[in-house]
Amino acid sequence: MNRALFLLSAALVLTSLGANAEARTLAQIKASGTLKIATEGAFPPFNYYEGKQLRGFEVDLGNAVAKSLNLKVEWTAQPFDGLLIGLNQNRYDVVLASHAITPERQKAVAFLNPHYCSAVNIVAKKGGPLTRTALAGKVVGTQIGTAQIPVLQAIPGIKSVRTYPNDQTILTALQAGRLDAWTSNGPVVAYMLKQTGLTGKIVIGEAISQERNAGAVAKGNTELRDALNGAIKKLQADGTYAKLSQKWFGQDIRCP
Ligand code: ARG
């Protein structure tokens, strides 16, 4: 490998590890007046597009958090599997995209306190596999980059775990019979089945994990993390969070 190429690849490795990233501090963000939040935009009703409009519970929550810190928001939407990498490249200040807090991810980013708790469920066509044991010999689809992948890989007997760019493409594959089952966060599946009129034809089964889902900032960005946690706590105390949660889910989904 020539020297230029070597330096380039070394720089890429460092960037993806966050080693040379200079995350914006709370003071710098306040001085700029704008908080940069990234999400996916394909995980309804948490973050999704309605036409050209980014919507959802996490979008409302992010906007409310910024407002309580007297900041405007600049939203970025991009594929899920690159979100934490982009965070460590300092392309935005915070990620709000339903990431489960996992020890693996904690090596790379600093999580906020969880803004909701939810199960990950097995989903199949009526008559299909709806329990862990029933997954033996089956082909299961899940989103690339998710915490579900290692959970599925630990279930004995699954024929294969296929990854897809987002949940919509998995639902399409499930309907077409290319997959026996799908796993995703329960509220997302329920919302998507209702939207597509598939409730009853496609059924939500057993949970394979319980998640604490949280936003993330760059490791070491402690003042920003504390300010965002403080804002979420305030919104949870003053009724704003409860109102948003009712609006999107008909119930309060905060962690117990
Ligand atoms: N909660 C799961 C995880 O942490 C799935 C999150 C998917 N989020 C999304 N915006 N598609 O891996």
PDB file of N, CA, C and O and ligand atoms in Angstrom, residues 39-43 46-47 58 80 83 96-102 105 116 118 120 143 145-148 165-167 184-185 211 213, ligand 1:
ATOM      1  N   THR A  39     -31.421  11.462  12.956  1.00  0.00           N
ATOM      2  CA  THR A  39     -32.293  10.326  13.143  1.00  0.00           C
ATOM      3  C   THR A  39     -32.349   9.548  11.835  1.00  0.00           C
ATOM      4  O   THR A  39     -31.604   9.846  10.898  1.00  0.00           O
ATOM      5  N   GLU A  40     -33.225   8.536  11.793  1.00  0.00           N
ATOM      6  CA  GLU A  40     -33.271   7.741  10.570  1.00  0.00           C
ATOM      7  C   GLU A  40     -34.353   8.216   9.600  1.00  0.00           C
ATOM      8  O   GLU A  40     -34.106   8.402   8.417  1.00  0.00           O
ATOM      9  N   GLY A  41     -35.581   8.316  10.127  1.00  0.00           N
ATOM     10  CA  GLY A  41     -36.678   8.727   9.253  1.00  0.00           C
ATOM     11  C   GLY A  41     -37.410   7.568   8.605  1.00  0.00           C
ATOM     12  O   GLY A  41     -38.132   7.738   7.617  1.00  0.00           O
ATOM     13  N   ALA A  42     -37.226   6.335   9.147  1.00  0.00           N
ATOM     14  CA  ALA A  42     -37.931   5.171   8.588  1.00  0.00           C
ATOM     15  C   ALA A  42     -38.374   4.222   9.698  1.00  0.00           C
ATOM     16  O   ALA A  42     -38.445   3.022   9.498  1.00  0.00           O
ATOM     17  N   PHE A  43     -38.661   4.784  10.879  1.00  0.00           N
ATOM     18  CA  PHE A  43     -38.988   3.961  12.038  1.00  0.00           C
ATOM     19  C   PHE A  43     -40.251   4.522  12.699  1.00  0.00           C
ATOM     20  O   PHE A  43     -40.218   5.064  13.812  1.00  0.00           O
ATOM     21  N   PHE A  46     -41.736   6.588  15.655  1.00  0.00           N
ATOM     22  CA  PHE A  46     -40.693   7.286  16.404  1.00  0.00           C
ATOM     23  C   PHE A  46     -40.014   8.348  15.550  1.00  0.00           C
ATOM     24  O   PHE A  46     -39.800   9.467  15.999  1.00  0.00           O
ATOM     25  N   ASN A  47     -39.647   7.972  14.339  1.00  0.00           N
ATOM     26  CA  ASN A  47     -39.016   8.928  13.414  1.00  0.00           C
ATOM     27  C   ASN A  47     -39.303   8.450  12.002  1.00  0.00           C
ATOM     28  O   ASN A  47     -38.943   7.342  11.638  1.00  0.00           O
ATOM     29  N   GLU A  58     -39.991  10.852  18.484  1.00  0.00           N
ATOM     30  CA  GLU A  58     -38.629  11.324  18.763  1.00  0.00           C
ATOM     31  C   GLU A  58     -38.362  12.689  18.131  1.00  0.00           C
ATOM     32  O   GLU A  58     -37.546  13.452  18.641  1.00  0.00           O
ATOM     33  N   PHE A  80     -29.964   4.050   9.276  1.00  0.00           N
ATOM     34  CA  PHE A  80     -29.745   3.728  10.678  1.00  0.00           C
ATOM     35  C   PHE A  80     -28.324   3.256  10.976  1.00  0.00           C
ATOM     36  O   PHE A  80     -27.722   3.675  11.962  1.00  0.00           O
ATOM     37  N   LEU A  83     -25.602   5.927  11.784  1.00  0.00           N
ATOM     38  CA  LEU A  83     -25.887   7.061  12.673  1.00  0.00           C
ATOM     39  C   LEU A  83     -24.835   7.278  13.763  1.00  0.00           C
ATOM     40  O   LEU A  83     -24.413   8.414  13.995  1.00  0.00           O
ATOM     41  N   LEU A  96     -30.992  10.587  17.872  1.00  0.00           N
ATOM     42  CA  LEU A  96     -32.250  10.208  18.519  1.00  0.00           C
ATOM     43  C   LEU A  96     -32.960   9.263  17.556  1.00  0.00           C
ATOM     44  O   LEU A  96     -33.679   9.699  16.657  1.00  0.00           O
ATOM     45  N   ALA A  97     -32.691   7.967  17.686  1.00  0.00           N
ATOM     46  CA  ALA A  97     -33.216   7.017  16.703  1.00  0.00           C
ATOM     47  C   ALA A  97     -33.495   5.648  17.321  1.00  0.00           C
ATOM     48  O   ALA A  97     -33.243   4.616  16.715  1.00  0.00           O
ATOM     49  N   SER A  98     -33.992   5.681  18.575  1.00  0.00           N
ATOM     50  CA  SER A  98     -34.438   4.436  19.221  1.00  0.00           C
ATOM     51  C   SER A  98     -33.328   3.421  19.442  1.00  0.00           C
ATOM     52  O   SER A  98     -33.581   2.213  19.387  1.00  0.00           O
ATOM     53  N   HIS A  99     -32.129   3.886  19.686  1.00  0.00           N
ATOM     54  CA  HIS A  99     -31.041   2.945  19.976  1.00  0.00           C
ATOM     55  C   HIS A  99     -31.222   2.323  21.359  1.00  0.00           C
ATOM     56  O   HIS A  99     -31.373   3.043  22.357  1.00  0.00           O
ATOM     57  N   ALA A 100     -31.174   1.005  21.428  1.00  0.00           N
ATOM     58  CA  ALA A 100     -31.152   0.326  22.715  1.00  0.00           C
ATOM     59  C   ALA A 100     -29.783   0.553  23.345  1.00  0.00           C
ATOM     60  O   ALA A 100     -28.768   0.542  22.647  1.00  0.00           O
ATOM     61  N   ILE A 101     -29.783   0.763  24.657  1.00  0.00           N
ATOM     62  CA  ILE A 101     -28.507   0.876  25.364  1.00  0.00           C
ATOM     63  C   ILE A 101     -27.911  -0.529  25.454  1.00  0.00           C
ATOM     64  O   ILE A 101     -28.519  -1.427  26.021  1.00  0.00           O
ATOM     65  N   THR A 102     -26.740  -0.710  24.838  1.00  0.00           N
ATOM     66  CA  THR A 102     -26.058  -2.010  24.913  1.00  0.00           C
ATOM     67  C   THR A 102     -24.594  -1.783  25.307  1.00  0.00           C
ATOM     68  O   THR A 102     -24.027  -0.734  24.991  1.00  0.00           O
ATOM     69  N   ARG A 105     -22.425  -0.807  22.255  1.00  0.00           N
ATOM     70  CA  ARG A 105     -22.548   0.596  21.815  1.00  0.00           C
ATOM     71  C   ARG A 105     -21.955   1.555  22.835  1.00  0.00           C
ATOM     72  O   ARG A 105     -21.439   2.625  22.462  1.00  0.00           O
ATOM     73  N   TYR A 116     -37.485   5.925  26.358  1.00  0.00           N
ATOM     74  CA  TYR A 116     -38.613   5.001  26.447  1.00  0.00           C
ATOM     75  C   TYR A 116     -38.093   3.577  26.588  1.00  0.00           C
ATOM     76  O   TYR A 116     -36.920   3.298  26.313  1.00  0.00           O
ATOM     77  N   SER A 118     -39.111  -0.522  25.538  1.00  0.00           N
ATOM     78  CA  SER A 118     -40.000  -1.322  24.691  1.00  0.00           C
ATOM     79  C   SER A 118     -39.428  -2.706  24.459  1.00  0.00           C
ATOM     80  O   SER A 118     -38.224  -2.928  24.587  1.00  0.00           O
ATOM     81  N   VAL A 120     -38.726  -6.017  21.942  1.00  0.00           N
ATOM     82  CA  VAL A 120     -38.552  -6.405  20.540  1.00  0.00           C
ATOM     83  C   VAL A 120     -39.337  -7.702  20.365  1.00  0.00           C
ATOM     84  O   VAL A 120     -39.171  -8.639  21.153  1.00  0.00           O
ATOM     85  N   GLN A 143     -33.486  -5.411  10.944  1.00  0.00           N
ATOM     86  CA  GLN A 143     -32.785  -4.262  10.353  1.00  0.00           C
ATOM     87  C   GLN A 143     -31.281  -4.316  10.615  1.00  0.00           C
ATOM     88  O   GLN A 143     -30.841  -4.665  11.712  1.00  0.00           O
ATOM     89  N   GLY A 145     -27.665  -3.268  11.611  1.00  0.00           N
ATOM     90  CA  GLY A 145     -27.143  -2.368  12.636  1.00  0.00           C
ATOM     91  C   GLY A 145     -27.910  -2.385  13.941  1.00  0.00           C
ATOM     92  O   GLY A 145     -27.576  -1.635  14.855  1.00  0.00           O
ATOM     93  N   THR A 146     -28.922  -3.227  14.048  1.00  0.00           N
ATOM     94  CA  THR A 146     -29.740  -3.203  15.272  1.00  0.00           C
ATOM     95  C   THR A 146     -29.219  -4.143  16.344  1.00  0.00           C
ATOM     96  O   THR A 146     -28.458  -5.083  16.074  1.00  0.00           O
ATOM     97  N   ALA A 147     -29.702  -3.895  17.565  1.00  0.00           N
ATOM     98  CA  ALA A 147     -29.355  -4.732  18.716  1.00  0.00           C
ATOM     99  C   ALA A 147     -30.022  -6.104  18.625  1.00  0.00           C
ATOM    100  O   ALA A 147     -29.670  -7.011  19.373  1.00  0.00           O
ATOM    101  N   GLN A 148     -31.007  -6.245  17.715  1.00  0.00           N
ATOM    102  CA  GLN A 148     -31.689  -7.532  17.571  1.00  0.00           C
ATOM    103  C   GLN A 148     -30.773  -8.618  17.001  1.00  0.00           C
ATOM    104  O   GLN A 148     -30.992  -9.795  17.239  1.00  0.00           O
ATOM    105  N   PRO A 165     -32.218  -2.937   5.021  1.00  0.00           N
ATOM    106  CA  PRO A 165     -31.910  -1.534   5.333  1.00  0.00           C
ATOM    107  C   PRO A 165     -32.889  -0.881   6.306  1.00  0.00           C
ATOM    108  O   PRO A 165     -32.494  -0.005   7.079  1.00  0.00           O
ATOM    109  N   ASN A 166     -34.165  -1.294   6.275  1.00  0.00           N
ATOM    110  CA  ASN A 166     -35.136  -0.712   7.210  1.00  0.00           C
ATOM    111  C   ASN A 166     -36.337  -1.647   7.349  1.00  0.00           C
ATOM    112  O   ASN A 166     -36.432  -2.660   6.640  1.00  0.00           O
ATOM    113  N   ASP A 167     -37.233  -1.314   8.282  1.00  0.00           N
ATOM    114  CA  ASP A 167     -38.341  -2.226   8.585  1.00  0.00           C
ATOM    115  C   ASP A 167     -39.363  -2.329   7.451  1.00  0.00           C
ATOM    116  O   ASP A 167     -40.008  -3.362   7.296  1.00  0.00           O
ATOM    117  N   SER A 184     -38.772  -6.608  15.367  1.00  0.00           N
ATOM    118  CA  SER A 184     -38.569  -5.167  15.529  1.00  0.00           C
ATOM    119  C   SER A 184     -39.248  -4.733  16.823  1.00  0.00           C
ATOM    120  O   SER A 184     -39.943  -5.520  17.471  1.00  0.00           O
ATOM    121  N   ASN A 185     -39.061  -3.459  17.160  1.00  0.00           N
ATOM    122  CA  ASN A 185     -39.694  -2.940  18.371  1.00  0.00           C
ATOM    123  C   ASN A 185     -41.219  -2.978  18.218  1.00  0.00           C
ATOM    124  O   ASN A 185     -41.765  -2.551  17.194  1.00  0.00           O
ATOM    125  N   GLU A 211     -35.901  -3.586  25.759  1.00  0.00           N
ATOM    126  CA  GLU A 211     -34.872  -2.559  25.540  1.00  0.00           C
ATOM    127  C   GLU A 211     -35.139  -1.276  26.317  1.00  0.00           C
ATOM    128  O   GLU A 211     -36.289  -0.890  26.511  1.00  0.00           O
ATOM    129  N   ASN A 213     -34.346   2.398  25.430  1.00  0.00           N
ATOM    130  CA  ASN A 213     -33.951   3.110  24.217  1.00  0.00           C
ATOM    131  C   ASN A 213     -33.598   4.558  24.530  1.00  0.00           C
ATOM    132  O   ASN A 213     -34.339   5.254  25.220  1.00  0.00           O
TER     133      ASN A 213
HETATM  134  N1  ARG B   1     -34.064  -0.592  19.160  1.00  0.00           N
HETATM  135  C1  ARG B   1     -33.367  -1.299  18.137  1.00  0.00           C
HETATM  136  C2  ARG B   1     -31.878  -1.106  18.306  1.00  0.00           C
HETATM  137  O1  ARG B   1     -31.451  -0.463  19.158  1.00  0.00           O
HETATM  138  C3  ARG B   1     -33.804  -0.843  16.766  1.00  0.00           C
HETATM  139  C4  ARG B   1     -33.681   0.616  16.539  1.00  0.00           C
HETATM  140  C5  ARG B   1     -33.957   0.982  15.101  1.00  0.00           C
HETATM  141  N2  ARG B   1     -34.070   2.386  14.943  1.00  0.00           N
HETATM  142  C6  ARG B   1     -34.378   2.956  13.785  1.00  0.00           C
HETATM  143  N3  ARG B   1     -34.453   4.261  13.726  1.00  0.00           N
HETATM  144  N4  ARG B   1     -34.586   2.208  12.740  1.00  0.00           N
HETATM  145  O2  ARG B   1     -31.091  -1.617  17.591  1.00  0.00           O
END
